[in-house]
GROMACS .gro file of C-alpha atoms in nm:
model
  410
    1UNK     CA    1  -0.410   1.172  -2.626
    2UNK     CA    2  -0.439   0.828  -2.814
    3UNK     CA    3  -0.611   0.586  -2.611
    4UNK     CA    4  -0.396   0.328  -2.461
    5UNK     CA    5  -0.038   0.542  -2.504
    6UNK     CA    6   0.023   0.401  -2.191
    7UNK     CA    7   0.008   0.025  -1.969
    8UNK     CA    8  -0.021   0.008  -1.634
    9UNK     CA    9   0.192  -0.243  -1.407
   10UNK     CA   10   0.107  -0.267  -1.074
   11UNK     CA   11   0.397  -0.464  -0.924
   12UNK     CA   12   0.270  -0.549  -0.581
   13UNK     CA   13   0.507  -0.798  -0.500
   14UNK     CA   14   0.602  -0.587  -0.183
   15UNK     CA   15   0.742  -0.774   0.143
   16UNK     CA   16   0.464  -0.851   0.323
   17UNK     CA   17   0.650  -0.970   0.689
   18UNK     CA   18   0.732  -0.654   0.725
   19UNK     CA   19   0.354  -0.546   0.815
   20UNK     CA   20   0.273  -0.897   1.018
   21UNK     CA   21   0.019  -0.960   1.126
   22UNK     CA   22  -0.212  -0.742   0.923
   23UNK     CA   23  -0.030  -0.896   0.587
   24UNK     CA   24  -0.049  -1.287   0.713
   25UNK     CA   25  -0.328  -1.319   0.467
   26UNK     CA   26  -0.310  -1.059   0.251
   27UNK     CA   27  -0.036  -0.827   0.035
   28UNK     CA   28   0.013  -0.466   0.153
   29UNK     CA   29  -0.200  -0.364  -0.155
   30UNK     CA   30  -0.483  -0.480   0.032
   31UNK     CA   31  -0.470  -0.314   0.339
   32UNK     CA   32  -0.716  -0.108   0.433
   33UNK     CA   33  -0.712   0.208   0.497
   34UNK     CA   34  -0.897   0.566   0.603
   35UNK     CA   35  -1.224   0.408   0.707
   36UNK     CA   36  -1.317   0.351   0.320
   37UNK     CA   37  -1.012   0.264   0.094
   38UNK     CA   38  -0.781  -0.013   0.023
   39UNK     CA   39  -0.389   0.084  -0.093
   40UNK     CA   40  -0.466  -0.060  -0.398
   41UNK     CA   41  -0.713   0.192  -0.491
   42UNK     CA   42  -0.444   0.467  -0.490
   43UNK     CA   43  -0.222   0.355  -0.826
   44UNK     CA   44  -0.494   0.263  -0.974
   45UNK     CA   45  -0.733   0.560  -0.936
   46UNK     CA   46  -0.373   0.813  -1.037
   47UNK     CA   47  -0.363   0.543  -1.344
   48UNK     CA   48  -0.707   0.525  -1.470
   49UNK     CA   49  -0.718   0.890  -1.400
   50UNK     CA   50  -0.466   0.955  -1.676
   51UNK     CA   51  -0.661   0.739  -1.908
   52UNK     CA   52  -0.470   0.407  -1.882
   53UNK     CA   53  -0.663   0.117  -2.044
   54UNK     CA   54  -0.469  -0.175  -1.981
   55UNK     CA   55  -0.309  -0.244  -1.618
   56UNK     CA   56  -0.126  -0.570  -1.530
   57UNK     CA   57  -0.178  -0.657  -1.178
   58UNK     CA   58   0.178  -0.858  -1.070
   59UNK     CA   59   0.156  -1.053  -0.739
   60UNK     CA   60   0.343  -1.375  -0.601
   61UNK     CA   61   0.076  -1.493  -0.416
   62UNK     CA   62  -0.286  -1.402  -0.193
   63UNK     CA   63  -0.403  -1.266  -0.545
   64UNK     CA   64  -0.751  -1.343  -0.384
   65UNK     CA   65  -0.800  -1.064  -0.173
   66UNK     CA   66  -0.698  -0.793  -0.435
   67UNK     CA   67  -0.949  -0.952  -0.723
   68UNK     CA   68  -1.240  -0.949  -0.458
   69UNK     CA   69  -1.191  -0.592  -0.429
   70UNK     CA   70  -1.112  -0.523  -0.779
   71UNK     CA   71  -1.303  -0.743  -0.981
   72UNK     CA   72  -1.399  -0.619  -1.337
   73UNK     CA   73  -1.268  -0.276  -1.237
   74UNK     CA   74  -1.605  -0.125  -1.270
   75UNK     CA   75  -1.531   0.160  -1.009
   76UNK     CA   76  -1.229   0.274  -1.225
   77UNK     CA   77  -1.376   0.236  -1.541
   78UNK     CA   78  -1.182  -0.026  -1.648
   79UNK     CA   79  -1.470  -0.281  -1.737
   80UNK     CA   80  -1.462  -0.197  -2.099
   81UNK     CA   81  -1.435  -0.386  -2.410
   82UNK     CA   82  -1.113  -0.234  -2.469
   83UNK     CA   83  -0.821  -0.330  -2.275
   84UNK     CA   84  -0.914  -0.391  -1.865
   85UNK     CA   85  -0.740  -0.536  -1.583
   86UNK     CA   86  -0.534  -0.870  -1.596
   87UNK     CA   87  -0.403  -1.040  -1.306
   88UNK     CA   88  -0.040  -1.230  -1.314
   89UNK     CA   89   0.116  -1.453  -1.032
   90UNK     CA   90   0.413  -1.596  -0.988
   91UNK     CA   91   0.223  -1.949  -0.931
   92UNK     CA   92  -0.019  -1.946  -1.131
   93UNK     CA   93   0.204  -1.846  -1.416
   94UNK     CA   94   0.469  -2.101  -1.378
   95UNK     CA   95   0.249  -2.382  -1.153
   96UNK     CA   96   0.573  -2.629  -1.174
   97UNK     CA   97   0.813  -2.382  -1.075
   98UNK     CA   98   0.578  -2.112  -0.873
   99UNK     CA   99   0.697  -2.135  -0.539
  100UNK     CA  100   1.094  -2.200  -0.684
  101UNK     CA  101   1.002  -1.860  -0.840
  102UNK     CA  102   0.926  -1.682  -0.522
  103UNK     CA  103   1.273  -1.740  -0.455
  104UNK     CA  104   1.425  -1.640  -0.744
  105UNK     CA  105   1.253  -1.289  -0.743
  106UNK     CA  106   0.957  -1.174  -0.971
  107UNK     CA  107   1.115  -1.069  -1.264
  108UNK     CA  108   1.010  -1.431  -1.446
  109UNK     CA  109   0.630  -1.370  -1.366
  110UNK     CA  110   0.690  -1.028  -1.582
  111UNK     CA  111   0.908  -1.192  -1.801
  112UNK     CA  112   0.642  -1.546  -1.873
  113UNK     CA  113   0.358  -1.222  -1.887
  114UNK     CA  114   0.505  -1.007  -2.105
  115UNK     CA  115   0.290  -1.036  -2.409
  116UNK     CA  116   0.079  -0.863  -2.185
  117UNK     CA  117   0.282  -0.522  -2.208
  118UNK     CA  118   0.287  -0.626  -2.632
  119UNK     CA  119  -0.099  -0.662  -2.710
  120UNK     CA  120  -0.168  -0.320  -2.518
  121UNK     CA  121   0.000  -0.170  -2.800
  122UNK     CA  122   0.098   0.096  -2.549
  123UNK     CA  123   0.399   0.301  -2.664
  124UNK     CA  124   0.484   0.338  -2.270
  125UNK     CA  125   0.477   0.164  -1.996
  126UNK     CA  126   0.459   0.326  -1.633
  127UNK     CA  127   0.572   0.070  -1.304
  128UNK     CA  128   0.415   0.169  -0.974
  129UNK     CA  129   0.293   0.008  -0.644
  130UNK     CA  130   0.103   0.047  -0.339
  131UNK     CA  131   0.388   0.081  -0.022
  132UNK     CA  132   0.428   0.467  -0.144
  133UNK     CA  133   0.117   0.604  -0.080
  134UNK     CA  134   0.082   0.891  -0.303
  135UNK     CA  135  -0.157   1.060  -0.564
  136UNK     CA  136   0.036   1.136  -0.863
  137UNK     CA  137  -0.091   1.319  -1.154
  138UNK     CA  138   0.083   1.011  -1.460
  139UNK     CA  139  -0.026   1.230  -1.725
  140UNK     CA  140   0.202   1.506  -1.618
  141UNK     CA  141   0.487   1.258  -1.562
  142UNK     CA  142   0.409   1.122  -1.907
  143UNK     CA  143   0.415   1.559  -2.046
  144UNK     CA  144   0.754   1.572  -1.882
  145UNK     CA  145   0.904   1.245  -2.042
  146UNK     CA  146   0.847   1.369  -2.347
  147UNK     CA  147   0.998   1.727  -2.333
  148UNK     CA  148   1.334   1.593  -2.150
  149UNK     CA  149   1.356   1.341  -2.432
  150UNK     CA  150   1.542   1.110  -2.141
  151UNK     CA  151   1.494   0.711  -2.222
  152UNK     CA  152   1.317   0.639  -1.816
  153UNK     CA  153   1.150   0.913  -1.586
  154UNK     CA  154   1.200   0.805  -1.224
  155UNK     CA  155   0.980   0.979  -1.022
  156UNK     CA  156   1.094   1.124  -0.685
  157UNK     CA  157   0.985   1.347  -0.355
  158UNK     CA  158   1.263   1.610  -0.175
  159UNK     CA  159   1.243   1.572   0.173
  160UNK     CA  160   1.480   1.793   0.461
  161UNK     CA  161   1.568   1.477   0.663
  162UNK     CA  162   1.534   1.113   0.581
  163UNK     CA  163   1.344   0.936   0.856
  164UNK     CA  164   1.464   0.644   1.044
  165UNK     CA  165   1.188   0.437   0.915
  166UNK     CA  166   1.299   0.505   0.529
  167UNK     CA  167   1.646   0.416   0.574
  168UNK     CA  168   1.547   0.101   0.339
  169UNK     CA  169   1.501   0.343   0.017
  170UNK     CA  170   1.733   0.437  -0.217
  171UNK     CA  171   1.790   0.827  -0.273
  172UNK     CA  172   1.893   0.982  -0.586
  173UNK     CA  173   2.122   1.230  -0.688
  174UNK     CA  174   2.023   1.457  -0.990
  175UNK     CA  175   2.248   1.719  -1.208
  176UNK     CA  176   2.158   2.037  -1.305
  177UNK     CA  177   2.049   1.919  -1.597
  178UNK     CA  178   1.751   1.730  -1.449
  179UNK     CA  179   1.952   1.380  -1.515
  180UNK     CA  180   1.977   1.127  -1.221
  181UNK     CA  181   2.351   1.105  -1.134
  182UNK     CA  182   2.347   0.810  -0.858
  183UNK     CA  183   2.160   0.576  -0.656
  184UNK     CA  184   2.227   0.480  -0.350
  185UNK     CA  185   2.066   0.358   0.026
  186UNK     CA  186   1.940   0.617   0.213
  187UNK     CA  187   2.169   0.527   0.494
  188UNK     CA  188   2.431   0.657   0.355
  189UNK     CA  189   2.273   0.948   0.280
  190UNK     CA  190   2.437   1.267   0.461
  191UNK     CA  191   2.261   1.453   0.765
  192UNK     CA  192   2.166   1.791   0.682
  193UNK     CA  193   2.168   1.757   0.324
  194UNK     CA  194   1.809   1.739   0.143
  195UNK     CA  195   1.710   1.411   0.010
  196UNK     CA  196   1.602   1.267  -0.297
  197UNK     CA  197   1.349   0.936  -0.222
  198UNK     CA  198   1.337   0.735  -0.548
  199UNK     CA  199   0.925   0.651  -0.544
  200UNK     CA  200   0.955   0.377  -0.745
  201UNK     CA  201   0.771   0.482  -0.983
  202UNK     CA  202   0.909   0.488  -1.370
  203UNK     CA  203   0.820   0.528  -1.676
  204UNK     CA  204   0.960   0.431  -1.992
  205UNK     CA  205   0.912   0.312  -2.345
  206UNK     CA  206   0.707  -0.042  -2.328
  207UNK     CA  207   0.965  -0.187  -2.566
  208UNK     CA  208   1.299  -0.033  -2.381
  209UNK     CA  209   1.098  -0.207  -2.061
  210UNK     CA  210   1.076  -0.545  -2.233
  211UNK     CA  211   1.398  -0.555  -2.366
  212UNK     CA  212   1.563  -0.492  -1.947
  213UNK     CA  213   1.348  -0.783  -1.865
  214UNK     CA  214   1.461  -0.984  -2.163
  215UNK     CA  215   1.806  -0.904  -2.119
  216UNK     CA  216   1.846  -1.002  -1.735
  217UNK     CA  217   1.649  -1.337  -1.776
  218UNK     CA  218   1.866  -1.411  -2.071
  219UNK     CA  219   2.170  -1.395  -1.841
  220UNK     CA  220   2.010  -1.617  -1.597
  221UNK     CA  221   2.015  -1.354  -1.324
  222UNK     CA  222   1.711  -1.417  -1.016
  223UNK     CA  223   1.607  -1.087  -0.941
  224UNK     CA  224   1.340  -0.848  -0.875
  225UNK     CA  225   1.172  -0.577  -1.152
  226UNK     CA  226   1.302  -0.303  -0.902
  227UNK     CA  227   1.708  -0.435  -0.905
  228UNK     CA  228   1.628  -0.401  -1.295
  229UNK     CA  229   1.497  -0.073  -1.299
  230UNK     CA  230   1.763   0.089  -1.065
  231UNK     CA  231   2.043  -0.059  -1.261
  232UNK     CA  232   1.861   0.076  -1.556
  233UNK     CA  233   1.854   0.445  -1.430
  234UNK     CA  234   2.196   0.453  -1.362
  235UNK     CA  235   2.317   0.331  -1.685
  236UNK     CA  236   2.077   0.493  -1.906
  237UNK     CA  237   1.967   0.877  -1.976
  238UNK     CA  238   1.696   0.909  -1.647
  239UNK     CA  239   1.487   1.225  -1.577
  240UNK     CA  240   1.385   1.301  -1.240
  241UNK     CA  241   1.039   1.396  -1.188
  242UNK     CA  242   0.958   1.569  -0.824
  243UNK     CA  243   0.658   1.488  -0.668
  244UNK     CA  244   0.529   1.737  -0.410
  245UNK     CA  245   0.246   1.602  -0.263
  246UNK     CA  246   0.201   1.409   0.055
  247UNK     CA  247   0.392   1.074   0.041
  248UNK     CA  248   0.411   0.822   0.340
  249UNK     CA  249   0.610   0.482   0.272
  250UNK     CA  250   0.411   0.235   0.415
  251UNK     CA  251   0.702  -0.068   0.534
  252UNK     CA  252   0.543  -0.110   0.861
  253UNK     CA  253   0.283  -0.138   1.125
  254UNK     CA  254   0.398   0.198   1.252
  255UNK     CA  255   0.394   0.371   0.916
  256UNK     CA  256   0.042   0.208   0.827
  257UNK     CA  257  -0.071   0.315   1.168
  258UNK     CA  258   0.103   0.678   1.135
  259UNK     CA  259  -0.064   0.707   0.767
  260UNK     CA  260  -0.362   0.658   0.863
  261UNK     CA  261  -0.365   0.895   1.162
  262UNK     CA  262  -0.202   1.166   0.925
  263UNK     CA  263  -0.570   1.173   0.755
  264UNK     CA  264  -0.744   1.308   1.046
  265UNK     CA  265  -0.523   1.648   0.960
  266UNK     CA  266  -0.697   1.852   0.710
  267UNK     CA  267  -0.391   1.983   0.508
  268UNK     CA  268  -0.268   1.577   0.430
  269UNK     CA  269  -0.662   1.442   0.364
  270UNK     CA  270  -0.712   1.747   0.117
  271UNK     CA  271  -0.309   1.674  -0.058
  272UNK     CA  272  -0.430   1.302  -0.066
  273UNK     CA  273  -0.805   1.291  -0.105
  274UNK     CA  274  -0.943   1.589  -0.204
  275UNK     CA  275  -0.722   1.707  -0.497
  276UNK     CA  276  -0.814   1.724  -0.891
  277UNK     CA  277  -0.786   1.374  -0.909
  278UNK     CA  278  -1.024   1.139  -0.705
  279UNK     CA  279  -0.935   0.796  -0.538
  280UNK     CA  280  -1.205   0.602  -0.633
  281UNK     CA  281  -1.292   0.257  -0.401
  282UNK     CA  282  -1.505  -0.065  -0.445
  283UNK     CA  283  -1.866   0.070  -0.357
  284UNK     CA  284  -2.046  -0.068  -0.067
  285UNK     CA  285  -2.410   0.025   0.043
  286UNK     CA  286  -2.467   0.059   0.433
  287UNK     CA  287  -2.735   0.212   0.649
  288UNK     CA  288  -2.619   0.533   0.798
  289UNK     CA  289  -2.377   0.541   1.114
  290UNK     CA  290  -2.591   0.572   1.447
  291UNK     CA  291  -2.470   0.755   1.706
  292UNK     CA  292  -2.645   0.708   2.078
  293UNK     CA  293  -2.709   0.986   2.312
  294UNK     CA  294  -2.463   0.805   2.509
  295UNK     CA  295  -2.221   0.885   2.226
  296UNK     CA  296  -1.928   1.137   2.199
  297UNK     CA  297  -1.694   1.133   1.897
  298UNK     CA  298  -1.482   1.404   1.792
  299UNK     CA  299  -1.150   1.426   1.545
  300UNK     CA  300  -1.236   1.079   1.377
  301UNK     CA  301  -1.362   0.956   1.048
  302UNK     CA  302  -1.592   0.688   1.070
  303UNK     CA  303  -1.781   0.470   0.774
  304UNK     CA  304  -2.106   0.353   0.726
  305UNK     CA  305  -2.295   0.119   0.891
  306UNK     CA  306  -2.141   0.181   1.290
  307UNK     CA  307  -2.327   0.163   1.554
  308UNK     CA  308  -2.159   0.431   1.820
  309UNK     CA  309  -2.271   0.452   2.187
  310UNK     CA  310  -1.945   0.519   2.346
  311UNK     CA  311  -1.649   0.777   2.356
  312UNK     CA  312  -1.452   0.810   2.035
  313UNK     CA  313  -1.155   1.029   1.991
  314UNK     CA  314  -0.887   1.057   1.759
  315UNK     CA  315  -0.906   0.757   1.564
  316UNK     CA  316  -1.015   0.564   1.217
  317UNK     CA  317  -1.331   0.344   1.229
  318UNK     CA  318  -1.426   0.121   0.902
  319UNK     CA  319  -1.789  -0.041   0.839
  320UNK     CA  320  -1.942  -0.177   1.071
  321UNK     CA  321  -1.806  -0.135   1.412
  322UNK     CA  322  -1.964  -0.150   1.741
  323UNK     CA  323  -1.866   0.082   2.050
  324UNK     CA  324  -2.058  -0.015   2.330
  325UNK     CA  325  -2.148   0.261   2.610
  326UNK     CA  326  -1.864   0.318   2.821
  327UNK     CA  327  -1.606   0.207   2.579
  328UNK     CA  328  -1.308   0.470   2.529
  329UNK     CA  329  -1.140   0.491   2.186
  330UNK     CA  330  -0.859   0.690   2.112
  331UNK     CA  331  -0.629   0.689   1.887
  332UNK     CA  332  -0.715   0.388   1.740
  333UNK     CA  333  -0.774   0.241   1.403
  334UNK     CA  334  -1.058  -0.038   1.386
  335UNK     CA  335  -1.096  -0.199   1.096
  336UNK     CA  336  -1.473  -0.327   0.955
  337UNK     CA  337  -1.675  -0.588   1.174
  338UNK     CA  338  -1.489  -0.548   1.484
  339UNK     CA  339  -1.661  -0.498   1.808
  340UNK     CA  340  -1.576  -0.329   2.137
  341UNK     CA  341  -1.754  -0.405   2.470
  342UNK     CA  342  -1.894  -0.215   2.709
  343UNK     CA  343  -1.621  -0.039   2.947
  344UNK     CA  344  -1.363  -0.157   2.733
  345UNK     CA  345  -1.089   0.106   2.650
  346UNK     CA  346  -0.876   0.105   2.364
  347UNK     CA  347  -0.575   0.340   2.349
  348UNK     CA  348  -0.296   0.303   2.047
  349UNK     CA  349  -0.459   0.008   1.920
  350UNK     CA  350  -0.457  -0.096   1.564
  351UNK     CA  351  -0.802  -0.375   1.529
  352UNK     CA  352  -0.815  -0.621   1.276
  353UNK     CA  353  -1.133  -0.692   1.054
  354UNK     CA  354  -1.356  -0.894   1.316
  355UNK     CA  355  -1.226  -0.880   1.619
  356UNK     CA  356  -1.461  -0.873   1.927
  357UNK     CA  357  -1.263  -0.682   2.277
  358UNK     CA  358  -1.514  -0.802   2.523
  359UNK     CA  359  -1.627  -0.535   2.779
  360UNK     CA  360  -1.407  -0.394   3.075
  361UNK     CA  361  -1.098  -0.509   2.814
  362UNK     CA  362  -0.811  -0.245   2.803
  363UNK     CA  363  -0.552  -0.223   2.570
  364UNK     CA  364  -0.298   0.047   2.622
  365UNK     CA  365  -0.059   0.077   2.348
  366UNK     CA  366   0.200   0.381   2.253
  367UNK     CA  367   0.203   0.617   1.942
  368UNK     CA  368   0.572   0.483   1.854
  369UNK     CA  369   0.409   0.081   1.940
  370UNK     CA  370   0.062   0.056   1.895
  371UNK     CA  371  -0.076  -0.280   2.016
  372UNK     CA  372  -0.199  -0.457   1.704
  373UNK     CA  373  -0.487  -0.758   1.732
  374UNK     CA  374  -0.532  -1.050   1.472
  375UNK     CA  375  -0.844  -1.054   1.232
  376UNK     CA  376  -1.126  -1.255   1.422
  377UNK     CA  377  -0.933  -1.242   1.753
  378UNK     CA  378  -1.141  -1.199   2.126
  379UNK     CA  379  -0.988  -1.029   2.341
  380UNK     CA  380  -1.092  -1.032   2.717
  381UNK     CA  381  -0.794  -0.926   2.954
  382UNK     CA  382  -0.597  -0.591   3.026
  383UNK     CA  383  -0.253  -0.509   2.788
  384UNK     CA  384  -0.044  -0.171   2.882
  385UNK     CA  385   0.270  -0.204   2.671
  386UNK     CA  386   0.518  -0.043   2.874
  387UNK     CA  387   0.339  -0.198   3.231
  388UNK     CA  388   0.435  -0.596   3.176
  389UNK     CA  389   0.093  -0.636   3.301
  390UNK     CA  390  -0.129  -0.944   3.195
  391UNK     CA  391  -0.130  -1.101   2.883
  392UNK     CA  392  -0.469  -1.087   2.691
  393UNK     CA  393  -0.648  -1.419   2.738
  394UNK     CA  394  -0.721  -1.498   2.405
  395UNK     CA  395  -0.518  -1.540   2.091
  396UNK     CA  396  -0.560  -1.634   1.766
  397UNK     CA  397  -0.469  -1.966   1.610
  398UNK     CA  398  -0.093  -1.979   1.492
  399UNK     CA  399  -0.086  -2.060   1.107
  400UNK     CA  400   0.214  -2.250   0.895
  401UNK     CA  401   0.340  -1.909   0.723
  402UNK     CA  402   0.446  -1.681   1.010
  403UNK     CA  403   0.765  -1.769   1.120
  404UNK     CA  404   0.853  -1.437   1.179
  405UNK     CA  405   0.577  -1.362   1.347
  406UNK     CA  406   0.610  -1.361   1.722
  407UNK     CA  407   0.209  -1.260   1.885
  408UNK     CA  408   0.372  -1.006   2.127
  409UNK     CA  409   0.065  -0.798   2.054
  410UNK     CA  410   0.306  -0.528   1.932
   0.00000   0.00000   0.00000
C-alpha cells in the first residue's frame, strides 16, 4: 500500500458529563484504563497499525492531558519526518470565538483545520473515537471499501438485544445488498429483533469528507462532525462493515467500570488485547510489584510499581498503589498513586489517581452503582450505598465547571 492512502481523525469531542467526576479534568480519551492503558491508545494503535501517517487529534478543550500522554507519538511510530500527529481545538483554533464554538458544535474546528486532511495527501480519510472501545483491523475496512465501490463505509457490530445503557446510539438498517437503508435511535429499535450499532466509525474519500464539512458550514448550520456523517450515510451509497470483536460503549461510570471488569475474563482480554494487532501505550519504567507475605491477590491485574500487603480480589490496580495489611479489595478499580489504609475495605469502588482511604475506611458500593472517589480525595469514614449510613468525612474541593455534578459518591 502507498504510504499515507489514508488520515487519521480522532474526533474526541465526546460528552464528557456523562462520566463526572472521572472526566472533570480530562476528555474520555484520557481515561485510564486496564491497569496500563489510556482509551486513547485504542484508535490510535488500530490506526497506526494499518499504516496511517498522519492523524488529526480534534478536541474542544483539556487537550493537555491527551498531549502528555501522546507527545511525539513515539510509542506508535508516529515520530517520523513524514506526516505525525497534530493536535486541533476548538479554542485554540478560533481564540475569539473558542468557547462561542463549543456551543455551536465542532464541525468549525474541522472545518478552520481542514488543510490538515489536504497536505496529508491521503486519498481517504477514516473518523473514529475513543467512547467505542474496540480493536478494529482499518486496513480490512479500507479492502472492503474498495471492492463495494460504495462512496462511505460505516462500520457496525450485530448485537441480540440492545442494552439499556446504549439506548443513546443510532442502529442501522442494511439491504441485502450490503447498503445501509436507515438510521435511527436505538430506542426505537424493536425487541427481539437483532441490532445494528452504528460504531461511528467511517471511512470515506478525504475530498467527499471535505466537501460535507464545506457544504454544512456554508449553510451556516452549528453542528457536530457526527450529525454530518449520519446525514451523509443516509443520503449517499454507504457500505456496512460488521465488526465482530468485543465492543463496550463507554457513556458512563458504569460502562467504564463494567469495561474494565470485562478484562479480568480471558475470552474479552484476548478479543481486545491479545489479537494480531497490539495496543501499544506511553511506556513507563517501574520497579517490580511487591507482594507481602501478608498478601493475597487473586483474579486481578495489577501494574508496576504496587506495593501489596493486603487482600485483593477481583479488581484493576494501576501504578503505584498501596494496600496496606488488612485492607480488603474487591471488585474495585484503583487508579495510579492511590493509597488504601490498613483495615480499610473497599467493595465496588472505582479510585481516582491519588486518592489516600485512610485505614479502618469502608466503602461499600454495588456492581450496578459503584461508589466513585475524586482524584486526590482522603477518605476517612464508612459509605454502604444502599445503608444511608455516614457520609465520608472528606471531600474534595468543588470546582467552577461541574454543575452537573452532584458529590453523592455515586
Amino acid at each position: 500500500m502507498r504510504k499515507n492512502k489514508i488520515c487519521g481523525i480522532l474526533n474526541l469531542t465526546e460528552p464528557r458529563h456523562v462520566l463526572f467526576p472521572l472526566t472533570l479534568a480530562r476528555p474520555v480519551a484520557s481515561l485510564p484504563f486496564c491497569s496500563r492503558y489510556r482509551l486513547v491508545d485504542f484508535p490510535l494503535s488500530n490506526l497506526t497499525s494499518a499504516g496511517v501517517e498522519t492523524i488529526g487529534v480534534f478536541l474542544n478543550d483539556s487537550i493537555r492531558s491527551i498531549y502528555d500522554h501522546v507527545r511525539s507519538g513515539k510509542e506508535w511510530g508516529m515520530d517520523s519526518v513524514h506526516g505525525g500527529l497534530f493536535f486541533f481545538s476548538s479554542i485554540t483554533s478560533d481564540p475569539g470565538e473558542g468557547q462561542r464554538r463549543l456551543l455551536d458544535g465542532d464541525i468549525y474546528n474541522y472545518f478552520k483545520n481542514m488543510e490538515f486532511i489536504e497536505k496529508s495527501g491521503a486519498e481517504y480519510a477514516v473518523v473514529m473515537g475513543t467512547e467505542m472501545l474496540c480493536n478494529i483491523d482499518v486496513q480490512a475496512v479500507l479492502r472492503n471499501h474498495i471492492e463495494q465501490g460504495a462512496d462511505i463505509t460505516v462500520v457496525y457490530k450485530t448485537v441480540d438485544q440492545v442494552a439499556k445503557s446504549d439506548e443513546g446510539l443510532s442502529c442501522m438498517t442494511i439491504g441485502d445488498d450490503g447498503l445501509v437503508q436507515g438510521l435511527r435511535s436505538c430506542t426505537l429499535h424493536n425487541n427481539g429483533e437483532k441490532a445494528l450499532i452504528n460504531m461511528e466509525i467511517y471511512l470515506l474519500k478525504s475530498t467527499l469528507l471535505m466537501k460535507l464539512i464545506r457544504n454544512v458550514v456554508a449553510e451556516n448550520e452549528h453542528c457536530n462532525l457526527n450529525d454530518v456523517l449520519h446525514q451523509a450515510i443516509v443520503k449517499l451509497p454507504t457500505n456496512g462493515f460488521e465488526y465482530t470483536g468485543y465492543l463496550k460503549n463507554i457513556n458512563s461510570v458504569k460502562s467504564y467500570y463494567d469495561a474494565n471488569m470485562d478484562m479480568l475474563q480471558d475470552a474479552n482480554m484476548t478479543a481486545l488485547l491479545k489479537g494480531s494487532q497490539p495496543i501499544h501505550t506511553k511506556v513507563k519504567n517501574e520497579a517490580p510489584t511487591y507482594y507481602s507475605k501478608t498478601s493475597d491477590a487473586s483474579d486481578s491485574l495489577v501494574a508496576n510499581g504496587c506495593v501489596i500487603k493486603g487482600n485483593v480480589t477481583h479488581s484493576v490496580i494501576f501504578r503505584n498503589v498501596t494496600v496496606e495489611k488488612g485492607a480488603v479489595l474487591n471488585s474495585s478499580l484503583v487508579m495510579q498513586g492511590s493509597y488504601i489504609g490498613s483495615g480499610a475495605e473497599l467493595r465496588y469502588v472505582v479510585l481516582d489517581k491519588q486518592v489516600r482511604i485512610e485505614a479502618n475506611t469502608k466503602l461499600i458500593g454495588t456492581k450496578d452503582k459503584p461508589i466513585v472517589i475524586e482524584k486526590n480525595s482522603i477518605i476517612s469514614r464508612i459509605l454502604e450505598e444502599n445503608s444511608g449510613l455516614s457520609q465520608v468525612e472528606s471531600l474534595p474541593e468543588k470546582s467552577g465547571d461541574r454543575e452537573d455534578y452532584h458529590p453523592s459518591l455515586s
